Short mmCIF file of C-alpha atoms in Angstrom, two decimals:
data_model
loop_
_atom_site.label_atom_id
_atom_site.label_comp_id
_atom_site.label_asym_id
_atom_site.label_seq_id
_atom_site.Cartn_x
_atom_site.Cartn_y
_atom_site.Cartn_z
CA MET M 173 -1.02 1.24 -4.50
CA HIS M 174 1.66 -1.37 -4.69
CA VAL M 175 1.86 -4.29 -7.03
CA ALA M 176 4.27 -7.07 -6.32
CA THR M 177 5.09 -10.27 -8.12
CA VAL M 178 6.73 -13.25 -6.47
CA GLU M 179 8.06 -16.38 -8.07
CA ARG M 180 9.28 -19.49 -6.26
CA LYS M 181 10.63 -22.88 -7.20
CA ASN M 182 8.16 -25.69 -6.62
CA SER M 183 9.05 -28.74 -8.70
CA LEU M 184 6.41 -30.84 -6.97
CA LEU M 185 3.68 -28.73 -8.52
CA THR M 186 4.80 -27.49 -11.90
CA GLY M 187 8.53 -27.84 -12.20
CA ARG M 188 8.76 -24.12 -12.94
CA ASN M 189 9.93 -21.08 -11.05
CA PHE M 190 7.16 -19.14 -9.35
CA HIS M 191 7.13 -15.36 -9.02
CA GLN M 192 5.58 -12.72 -6.80
CA ASN M 193 4.18 -9.40 -7.99
CA GLN M 194 2.98 -6.78 -5.53
CA ALA M 195 1.01 -3.68 -6.46
CA GLN M 196 0.52 -0.91 -3.96
CA SER M 197 -1.44 2.29 -4.17
CA ASP M 198 -0.57 5.44 -2.25
CA ASP M 199 -3.11 6.76 0.28
CA ALA M 200 -5.82 4.72 -1.47
CA GLY M 201 -8.89 3.42 0.27
CA PHE M 202 -12.15 1.70 -0.64
CA GLU M 203 -13.16 3.90 -3.57
CA THR M 204 -13.37 0.92 -5.94
CA GLU M 205 -16.08 -1.37 -7.24
CA VAL M 206 -14.41 -4.24 -5.39
CA TYR M 207 -15.51 -2.64 -2.11
CA ASN M 208 -19.01 -1.76 -3.28
CA ASN M 209 -18.40 1.76 -4.55
CA SER M 210 -20.54 1.64 -7.68
CA VAL M 211 -19.62 5.17 -8.78
CA VAL M 212 -15.90 4.99 -9.50
CA HIS M 213 -15.02 2.71 -12.43
CA THR M 214 -12.32 0.13 -11.60
CA PRO M 215 -12.78 -2.75 -14.09
CA HIS M 216 -9.22 -4.04 -13.74
CA LEU M 217 -9.35 -4.31 -9.96
CA ARG M 218 -12.77 -5.94 -10.32
CA SER M 219 -11.27 -8.48 -12.71
CA LEU M 220 -8.35 -9.14 -10.34
CA ALA M 221 -10.82 -9.66 -7.47
CA ARG M 222 -12.47 -12.48 -9.41
CA HIS M 223 -9.14 -14.32 -9.21
CA SER M 224 -8.37 -13.35 -5.62
CA VAL M 225 -9.45 -13.63 -2.04
CA VAL M 226 -10.76 -10.18 -1.07
CA PHE M 227 -10.03 -9.33 2.55
CA ARG M 228 -12.67 -7.17 4.25
CA ASN M 229 -10.72 -6.61 7.47
CA ALA M 230 -7.21 -5.69 6.37
CA PHE M 231 -5.33 -2.97 8.26
CA THR M 232 -2.05 -1.13 8.16
CA SER M 233 0.10 -1.25 11.28
CA VAL M 234 0.85 2.49 10.99
CA SER M 235 -1.01 5.26 9.18
CA SER M 236 1.91 7.06 7.57
CA CYS M 237 3.73 6.52 4.29
CA SER M 238 7.39 5.69 5.04
CA PRO M 239 6.67 3.86 8.32
CA SER M 240 4.00 1.77 6.58
CA ARG M 241 6.23 0.92 3.61
CA SER M 242 9.00 -0.07 6.01
CA ALA M 243 6.55 -2.37 7.83
CA ILE M 244 5.41 -3.89 4.51
CA LEU M 245 9.01 -4.54 3.42
CA THR M 246 10.31 -5.84 6.77
CA GLY M 247 7.32 -7.44 8.49
CA LEU M 248 8.28 -5.37 11.55
CA PRO M 249 6.22 -2.46 12.99
CA GLN M 250 7.68 1.04 12.78
CA HIS M 251 8.64 1.15 16.44
CA GLN M 252 10.75 -2.01 15.92
CA ASN M 253 12.35 -1.40 12.51
CA GLY M 254 13.26 2.25 13.27
CA MET M 255 11.33 4.07 10.52
CA TYR M 256 9.40 6.29 12.91
CA GLY M 257 8.40 8.95 10.37
CA LEU M 258 8.83 10.10 6.80
CA HIS M 259 12.10 9.21 5.13
CA GLN M 260 12.84 12.04 2.72
CA GLY M 261 14.40 15.48 3.10
CA VAL M 262 14.66 17.08 6.52
CA HIS M 263 12.75 14.20 8.12
CA HIS M 264 15.56 11.74 7.34
CA PHE M 265 14.10 8.78 9.24
CA ASN M 266 15.71 5.43 8.41
CA SER M 267 15.29 1.84 9.47
CA PHE M 268 18.00 0.41 11.70
CA ASN M 269 21.04 -0.76 9.76
CA GLY M 270 20.75 -4.34 11.00
CA VAL M 271 17.15 -4.93 9.87
CA GLN M 272 16.80 -7.93 7.55
CA SER M 273 14.28 -6.61 5.02
CA LEU M 274 12.29 -8.56 2.46
CA PRO M 275 14.33 -7.40 -0.58
CA LEU M 276 17.54 -8.19 1.32
CA LEU M 277 16.41 -11.72 2.24
CA LEU M 278 15.14 -12.36 -1.29
CA SER M 279 18.42 -11.18 -2.82
CA GLN M 280 20.34 -13.48 -0.51
CA ALA M 281 18.13 -16.34 -1.77
CA ASN M 282 19.07 -15.51 -5.39
CA ILE M 283 15.69 -13.99 -6.22
CA HIS M 284 15.65 -11.15 -8.75
CA THR M 285 14.13 -8.07 -7.08
CA GLY M 286 12.67 -4.94 -8.66
CA ILE M 287 10.89 -1.78 -7.58
CA ILE M 288 9.06 0.71 -9.80
CA GLY M 289 7.50 3.85 -8.37
CA LYS M 290 7.56 5.32 -4.90
CA LYS M 291 10.15 3.80 -2.55
CA HIS M 292 10.25 6.33 0.32
CA VAL M 293 12.27 4.11 2.68
CA GLY M 294 15.94 3.78 3.56
CA PRO M 295 18.78 3.30 3.96
CA GLY M 296 19.62 1.70 0.63
CA SER M 297 21.71 -0.99 2.29
CA VAL M 298 18.63 -2.23 4.17
CA TYR M 299 16.32 -2.05 1.15
CA PRO M 300 18.43 -3.18 -1.85
CA PHE M 301 16.71 -3.84 -5.18
CA ASP M 302 18.44 -5.19 -8.29
CA PHE M 303 16.19 -3.16 -10.60
CA ALA M 304 15.04 0.23 -9.32
CA TYR M 305 13.23 3.18 -10.89
CA THR M 306 12.01 5.33 -8.01
CA GLU M 307 12.08 8.92 -6.74
CA GLU M 308 15.73 8.29 -5.91
CA ASN M 309 16.74 8.29 -9.58
CA SER M 310 13.64 9.50 -11.47
CA SER M 311 10.68 11.87 -11.23
CA VAL M 312 8.15 10.31 -8.88
CA LEU M 313 5.36 11.66 -11.11
CA GLN M 314 6.80 9.77 -14.08
CA VAL M 315 7.50 6.47 -12.33
CA GLY M 316 4.49 6.70 -10.02
CA ARG M 317 1.64 8.32 -12.00
CA ASN M 318 2.59 8.05 -15.68
CA ILE M 319 1.05 4.64 -16.31
CA THR M 320 2.61 4.41 -19.78
CA ARG M 321 6.06 4.90 -18.26
CA ILE M 322 5.22 2.35 -15.56
CA LYS M 323 4.10 -0.14 -18.22
CA LEU M 324 7.36 0.25 -20.14
CA LEU M 325 9.44 -0.14 -16.97
CA VAL M 326 7.59 -3.33 -16.06
CA ARG M 327 8.28 -4.59 -19.58
CA LYS M 328 11.94 -3.66 -19.18
CA PHE M 329 12.12 -5.57 -15.90
CA PHE M 330 10.74 -8.71 -17.52
CA GLN M 331 13.07 -8.34 -20.50
CA THR M 332 16.02 -7.94 -18.15
CA HIS M 333 14.86 -10.96 -16.20
CA LYS M 334 14.65 -13.16 -19.29
CA ALA M 335 17.97 -11.84 -20.64
CA GLU M 336 19.65 -13.03 -17.44
CA ALA M 337 18.72 -16.62 -18.24
CA VAL M 338 20.02 -16.31 -21.80
CA GLU M 339 23.30 -14.86 -20.56
CA ARG M 340 23.62 -17.60 -17.95
CA ARG M 341 23.33 -20.22 -20.69
CA ARG M 342 25.84 -18.40 -22.87
CA VAL M 343 28.42 -18.18 -20.08
CA ARG M 344 28.01 -21.90 -19.43
CA GLY M 345 28.41 -22.58 -23.14
CA GLU M 346 24.99 -24.19 -23.48
CA GLY M 347 23.13 -23.72 -26.74
CA ILE M 348 19.51 -23.96 -27.81
CA SER M 349 19.73 -27.74 -27.75
CA SER M 350 20.25 -27.79 -23.98
CA ASN M 351 17.89 -30.11 -22.11
CA LEU M 352 16.94 -27.23 -19.79
CA LYS M 353 14.03 -25.11 -20.90
CA GLU M 354 14.57 -21.36 -20.91
CA GLU M 355 12.08 -20.73 -18.12
CA GLU M 356 13.86 -23.29 -15.94
CA GLU M 357 17.02 -21.21 -16.29
CA GLU M 358 15.29 -18.15 -14.86
CA ARG M 359 15.63 -17.41 -11.21
CA PRO M 360 12.49 -16.39 -9.28
CA PHE M 361 11.57 -12.72 -9.15
CA PHE M 362 9.87 -10.22 -6.87
CA LEU M 363 8.52 -7.05 -8.50
CA TYR M 364 7.13 -4.22 -6.37
CA VAL M 365 5.12 -1.65 -8.34
CA ALA M 366 4.40 1.29 -6.05
CA PHE M 367 1.97 3.67 -7.71
CA HIS M 368 1.98 7.28 -6.46
CA ASP M 369 -1.76 7.60 -7.12
CA THR M 370 -3.90 8.44 -5.20
CA HIS M 371 -1.64 10.68 -3.08
CA ARG M 372 -2.43 14.39 -2.84
CA CYS M 373 -0.19 16.79 -4.73
CA GLY M 374 -1.88 20.17 -4.18
CA HIS M 375 0.82 21.14 -1.66
CA SER M 376 3.73 20.40 -4.01
CA GLN M 377 2.41 20.56 -7.60
CA PRO M 378 -0.83 22.56 -7.32
CA GLN M 379 -0.86 23.19 -11.07
CA TYR M 380 -1.90 19.55 -11.55
CA GLY M 381 -4.85 19.73 -9.16
CA ALA M 382 -5.43 18.57 -5.60
CA PHE M 383 -4.68 14.92 -6.47
CA CYS M 384 -2.63 15.41 -9.67
CA GLU M 385 -5.84 14.53 -11.48
CA LYS M 386 -4.81 16.81 -14.37
CA PHE M 387 -1.30 15.35 -14.77
CA GLY M 388 -1.09 13.84 -18.26
CA ASN M 389 -4.70 14.56 -19.23
CA GLY M 390 -3.78 16.31 -22.49
CA GLU M 391 -4.79 19.82 -21.50
CA THR M 392 -2.39 22.70 -22.15
CA GLY M 393 0.70 22.31 -19.96
CA MET M 394 -0.45 18.99 -18.50
CA GLY M 395 1.27 16.64 -20.94
CA THR M 396 -0.21 13.38 -22.18
CA ILE M 397 -0.14 9.84 -20.81
CA PRO M 398 -0.91 7.78 -23.95
CA ASP M 399 -2.39 4.80 -22.12
CA TRP M 400 -4.63 6.86 -19.86
CA THR M 401 -8.23 7.64 -20.70
CA PRO M 402 -9.23 10.19 -18.02
CA VAL M 403 -12.55 9.53 -16.30
CA TYR M 404 -14.24 12.45 -14.58
CA TYR M 405 -16.84 12.54 -11.83
CA THR M 406 -19.11 15.26 -10.49
CA PRO M 407 -19.35 16.25 -6.82
CA GLU M 408 -22.96 15.07 -6.86
CA GLN M 409 -21.91 11.55 -7.88
CA VAL M 410 -19.42 10.76 -5.13
CA LYS M 411 -20.14 8.71 -2.04
CA VAL M 412 -18.96 10.65 1.01
CA PRO M 413 -17.52 8.33 3.69
CA PRO M 414 -19.02 8.94 7.13
CA PHE M 415 -15.73 10.28 8.52
CA ILE M 416 -15.53 13.13 5.95
CA PRO M 417 -17.58 16.37 6.09
CA ASP M 418 -20.39 16.24 3.54
CA THR M 419 -19.79 19.65 1.97
CA PRO M 420 -19.44 20.91 -1.62
CA ALA M 421 -15.69 21.39 -1.07
CA ALA M 422 -15.19 17.83 0.19
CA ARG M 423 -17.33 16.40 -2.60
CA ALA M 424 -15.26 18.22 -5.23
CA ASP M 425 -12.11 16.94 -3.50
CA LEU M 426 -13.42 13.36 -3.63
CA ALA M 427 -14.38 13.74 -7.30
CA ALA M 428 -10.76 14.65 -8.09
CA GLN M 429 -9.59 11.64 -6.06
CA TYR M 430 -11.92 9.38 -8.05
CA THR M 431 -10.23 10.47 -11.30
CA THR M 432 -6.86 9.32 -9.96
CA VAL M 433 -8.41 6.06 -8.75
CA SER M 434 -9.45 5.45 -12.35
CA ARG M 435 -5.90 6.18 -13.53
CA LEU M 436 -4.56 3.81 -10.90
CA ASP M 437 -6.95 1.09 -12.05
CA GLN M 438 -5.93 1.52 -15.69
CA GLY M 439 -2.29 1.29 -14.58
CA ILE M 440 -2.98 -1.96 -12.76
CA GLY M 441 -4.53 -3.30 -15.95
CA LEU M 442 -1.38 -2.41 -17.90
CA VAL M 443 0.89 -4.11 -15.35
CA LEU M 444 -1.21 -7.28 -15.34
CA GLN M 445 -1.20 -7.32 -19.16
CA GLU M 446 2.60 -7.09 -19.16
CA LEU M 447 2.64 -10.02 -16.75
CA ARG M 448 0.47 -12.04 -19.14
CA ASP M 449 2.49 -11.04 -22.20
CA ALA M 450 5.69 -12.12 -20.47
CA GLY M 451 4.18 -15.56 -19.81
CA TYR M 452 4.09 -15.33 -16.01
CA GLU M 453 0.33 -15.19 -15.42
CA ASN M 454 0.10 -18.77 -14.13
CA ASP M 455 3.28 -18.58 -12.05
CA THR M 456 2.71 -15.43 -10.04
CA LEU M 457 1.33 -14.57 -6.64
CA ILE M 458 -0.26 -11.11 -6.88
CA ILE M 459 -0.95 -8.87 -3.88
CA TYR M 460 -2.76 -5.53 -4.10
CA SER M 461 -3.10 -3.12 -1.20
CA SER M 462 -2.35 0.43 -0.08
CA ASP M 463 -0.14 1.91 2.66
CA ASN M 464 -2.49 3.90 4.90
CA GLY M 465 -5.83 5.66 5.03
CA ILE M 466 -7.01 8.27 2.55
CA PRO M 467 -5.76 11.87 3.10
CA PHE M 468 -8.90 13.36 4.59
CA PRO M 469 -9.84 14.39 8.15
CA ASN M 470 -9.90 11.33 10.45
CA GLY M 471 -8.03 9.38 7.75
CA ARG M 472 -4.28 9.11 7.21
CA THR M 473 -2.07 9.66 10.33
CA ASN M 474 -4.95 8.45 12.54
CA LEU M 475 -5.21 4.96 14.01
CA TYR M 476 -8.99 4.98 13.79
CA GLN M 477 -10.39 2.47 11.31
CA SER M 478 -10.78 5.34 8.87
CA GLY M 479 -6.99 5.75 8.96
CA THR M 480 -5.92 2.10 9.08
CA ALA M 481 -8.45 0.00 7.14
CA GLU M 482 -6.94 -1.12 3.82
CA PRO M 483 -8.01 -2.84 0.62
CA MET M 484 -6.31 -6.23 0.24
CA LEU M 485 -6.54 -8.64 -2.71
CA VAL M 486 -4.39 -11.77 -2.86
CA SER M 487 -4.38 -13.89 -6.03
CA SER M 488 -2.49 -17.19 -6.13
CA PRO M 489 -2.34 -19.58 -9.11
CA GLU M 490 -1.92 -22.43 -6.60
CA HIS M 491 -4.98 -21.57 -4.51
CA ARG M 492 -7.89 -21.30 -6.91
CA GLU M 493 -10.46 -22.88 -4.62
CA ARG M 494 -11.31 -19.52 -3.04
CA TRP M 495 -11.01 -17.27 -6.08
CA GLY M 496 -13.75 -14.66 -5.88
CA ASP M 497 -14.35 -15.28 -2.17
CA THR M 498 -14.43 -12.66 0.57
CA SER M 499 -12.57 -13.20 3.83
CA GLN M 500 -13.60 -11.68 7.15
CA ALA M 501 -10.25 -12.57 8.78
CA TYR M 502 -8.41 -9.72 10.46
CA VAL M 503 -5.11 -9.32 8.62
CA SER M 504 -2.33 -6.74 8.55
CA LEU M 505 0.14 -5.30 6.09
CA LEU M 506 2.69 -6.84 8.47
CA ASP M 507 1.55 -10.17 6.99
CA ILE M 508 2.95 -9.37 3.53
CA THR M 509 6.59 -10.19 4.30
CA PRO M 510 5.83 -13.57 5.97
CA THR M 511 3.44 -14.40 3.10
CA ILE M 512 6.10 -13.79 0.45
CA LEU M 513 8.77 -15.65 2.43
CA ASP M 514 6.33 -18.56 2.74
CA TRP M 515 5.62 -18.44 -1.00
CA PHE M 516 9.35 -18.77 -1.71
CA SER M 517 9.87 -21.28 1.15
CA ILE M 518 12.46 -18.98 2.74
CA PRO M 519 12.83 -19.22 6.54
CA TYR M 520 13.10 -16.00 8.53
CA PRO M 521 16.64 -15.69 9.92
CA SER M 522 17.56 -15.72 13.59
CA TYR M 523 19.19 -12.42 14.49
CA SER M 524 19.10 -9.48 16.88
CA LEU M 525 19.56 -5.75 16.36
CA PRO M 526 22.50 -3.83 17.87
CA GLU M 527 19.96 -1.63 19.67
CA SER M 528 18.66 -4.71 21.55
CA PRO M 529 21.37 -7.41 21.29
CA SER M 530 19.71 -9.72 23.82
CA LEU M 531 16.36 -9.84 21.99
CA GLN M 532 15.76 -12.00 18.93
CA VAL M 533 13.92 -10.25 16.12
CA LEU M 534 10.59 -11.99 15.47
CA LEU M 535 7.98 -11.34 12.79
CA THR M 536 4.71 -9.97 14.12
CA GLY M 537 2.59 -11.09 11.17
CA ARG M 538 1.69 -14.44 9.64
CA SER M 539 1.53 -15.93 6.17
CA LEU M 540 -1.78 -15.34 4.40
CA LEU M 541 -1.44 -18.44 2.22
CA PRO M 542 -3.54 -20.66 4.56
CA ALA M 543 -6.42 -18.15 4.24
CA LEU M 544 -6.39 -18.74 0.48
CA THR M 545 -7.43 -22.34 1.11
CA SER M 546 -9.95 -22.04 3.95
CA GLU M 547 -11.40 -19.25 6.06
CA PRO M 548 -9.45 -18.81 9.33
CA SER M 549 -11.66 -18.93 12.40
CA SER M 550 -9.31 -17.35 14.94
CA TRP M 551 -7.74 -14.43 13.07
CA ILE M 552 -9.50 -11.63 14.96
CA THR M 553 -6.69 -9.40 16.29
CA VAL M 554 -4.51 -6.71 14.70
CA TYR M 555 -2.10 -4.18 16.24
CA SER M 556 -1.04 -0.70 15.18
CA SER M 557 1.41 1.90 16.43
CA GLN M 558 2.06 5.49 15.37
CA SER M 559 4.92 7.81 16.30
CA LEU M 560 5.22 10.57 13.71
CA HIS M 561 4.29 11.49 10.17
CA GLU M 562 6.23 14.67 9.45
CA VAL M 563 9.16 15.28 11.79
CA THR M 564 7.19 17.94 13.71
CA MET M 565 4.14 15.70 14.15
CA TYR M 566 5.00 13.69 17.25
CA TYR M 567 1.82 12.09 18.56
CA PRO M 568 2.44 8.49 19.69
CA ILE M 569 -0.56 6.16 19.61
CA ARG M 570 -0.91 2.43 20.27
CA SER M 571 -3.91 0.42 19.09
CA ILE M 572 -5.38 -3.06 19.29
CA GLN M 573 -8.44 -4.35 17.46
CA GLN M 574 -9.99 -7.62 18.53
CA GLY M 575 -13.11 -8.46 16.63
CA ALA M 576 -15.62 -5.67 17.05
CA TYR M 577 -13.63 -3.91 19.79
CA HIS M 578 -11.02 -1.28 19.08
CA LEU M 579 -8.88 0.25 21.84
CA LEU M 580 -6.57 3.22 21.29
CA HIS M 581 -4.03 4.64 23.72
CA ASN M 582 -3.07 8.27 23.00
CA LEU M 583 0.19 8.52 24.91
CA HIS M 584 0.47 12.32 24.57
CA TYR M 585 -3.23 13.06 24.81
CA ARG M 586 -2.66 16.46 26.42
CA MET M 587 -1.08 17.67 23.18
CA PRO M 588 -3.17 18.77 20.18
CA PHE M 589 -3.28 16.21 17.40
CA PRO M 590 -0.99 17.47 14.58
CA VAL M 591 -2.17 17.93 10.97
CA ASP M 592 0.16 17.13 8.07
CA GLN M 593 0.86 19.81 5.48
CA ASP M 594 -0.83 18.33 2.39
CA LEU M 595 -4.04 17.70 4.32
CA TYR M 596 -3.88 21.16 5.93
CA VAL M 597 -3.82 22.98 2.56
CA SER M 598 -6.43 20.67 1.01
CA PRO M 599 -9.81 22.08 -0.05
CA THR M 600 -11.61 19.82 2.43
CA PHE M 601 -9.62 20.87 5.49
CA GLN M 602 -9.48 24.55 4.57
CA ASP M 603 -13.25 24.52 4.21
CA LEU M 604 -13.52 22.83 7.63
CA LEU M 605 -11.29 25.52 9.17
CA ASN M 606 -13.28 28.35 7.58
CA ARG M 607 -16.64 26.92 8.60
CA THR M 608 -15.40 26.50 12.17
CA ARG M 609 -14.01 30.05 12.29
CA LEU M 610 -17.26 31.49 10.92
CA GLN M 611 -19.32 29.28 13.25
CA GLN M 612 -21.09 27.68 10.31
CA PRO M 613 -22.28 24.07 10.22
CA THR M 614 -19.34 21.79 9.32
CA HIS M 615 -21.47 18.76 8.38
CA TRP M 616 -18.91 16.62 10.19
CA PHE M 617 -19.51 14.09 12.93
CA LYS M 618 -17.12 15.82 15.33
CA SER M 619 -15.76 19.31 15.98
CA LEU M 620 -12.22 20.46 15.28
CA ASP M 621 -11.67 20.81 19.01
CA GLN M 622 -12.62 17.14 19.46
CA TYR M 623 -10.29 16.23 16.61
CA TYR M 624 -7.34 18.09 18.10
CA TYR M 625 -7.85 17.11 21.74
CA ARG M 626 -8.50 13.45 22.49
CA GLU M 627 -9.02 11.28 25.49
CA ARG M 628 -6.10 9.24 26.82
CA TRP M 629 -8.01 6.02 26.07
CA GLU M 630 -10.59 5.54 23.31
CA LEU M 631 -12.66 2.35 23.11
CA TYR M 632 -15.07 1.61 20.27
CA ASN M 633 -17.54 -1.14 19.52
CA THR M 634 -17.54 -1.39 15.73
CA ARG M 635 -20.10 -4.18 15.55
CA SER M 636 -22.65 -1.94 13.90
CA VAL M 637 -20.07 -0.51 11.49
CA THR M 638 -19.39 -2.20 8.16
CA LEU M 639 -16.01 -1.50 6.60
CA PRO M 640 -14.88 0.78 5.15
CA ALA M 641 -16.73 3.01 7.64
CA PRO M 642 -14.75 4.22 10.70
CA GLU M 643 -15.67 4.56 14.33
CA ILE M 644 -17.85 7.63 14.50
#
């Protein structure tokens, strides 16, 4: 999950700087009370929803971590910004050097930028942040799952932000008696809190459980996260989405995921409390979403609805008329960059990339601020594109959803669909493999052969499907 805060100057309204705060989860879906899952406890997201517009038809433009984060932070789809697959290690995908990203544009507009948690994009020159605690300089478990550490880093960011204003006054030789109030000395800020929950970790840190649900729970060798009260669920309690096999293994997997959803929710509560304590509650646009579908079969790395549908909450102190409302508008994570630029009244620059010097770079998305005032009647279309996840997982897909109709084009349909490593070793997928090998019932809506080998074109009518269900 990602949390971001944005502040802009708007003297006509309040005479104060406004901020933007964005919170983002990692591989999170609709396992919250906000989206009618009554099992998992998410009181802080439920509280945020009461002050937000809740979007029921929000989608990522790509169902993979680094490509999705690059799209969120540039407003450009992965096939345009250059982040075709995962960024880290041997994958080494990067956005094109000439891309004008959101943090770059905000920095150029003298807006204080910060990121806490999982970054997973590059190069650094394209995605510069003034304040950064990420996997590039810290343990991703500490800055992404340790909600006490995240809380303290958010507090540090706000303290640094306020100290800037004090130092600016000191350099100018202005004392306490200056006619300018302290908050009017502060420049706007953008804070991006990128939680690592609810990403799987069984492939990399199996000692912490399939979803790192044991990390910091106080058991021997697990450490303690002081601000986290672990919440546990039984396999019998969980609600199995229709695109996941309904088996004991999958239910136990989902129960572990639910525990990390609860940790995520408690972390969101801590971040929002820091925002209130710092005095920014009434000045801040808050956006909550995820990056791609949950890491289960038919989920992440797929462009089906089960892989692209996202939670999306947008809370604006200037648009209270729709607080608590639900929007049916079709929106995209590509809309986040234009929304934040609109909030700060920053125009998108006119430029081209060296790779296509004759073509002007244009934003694909739109600002969501108008939807916070009235329900859009014509927002019914979203686009998605997929190239890779891991560097060995080339399977290009293009997708368009228009209202109830969803069309997918599998460009390399003769190839088997590739499976990423953390899903492959997961209890759910291993159980699916074993059941298939032993010719036992899989309790899934399709076979593994159908999952691996797809038609060139797939067309679905989703009219009878209510999100967060996929096409099945």
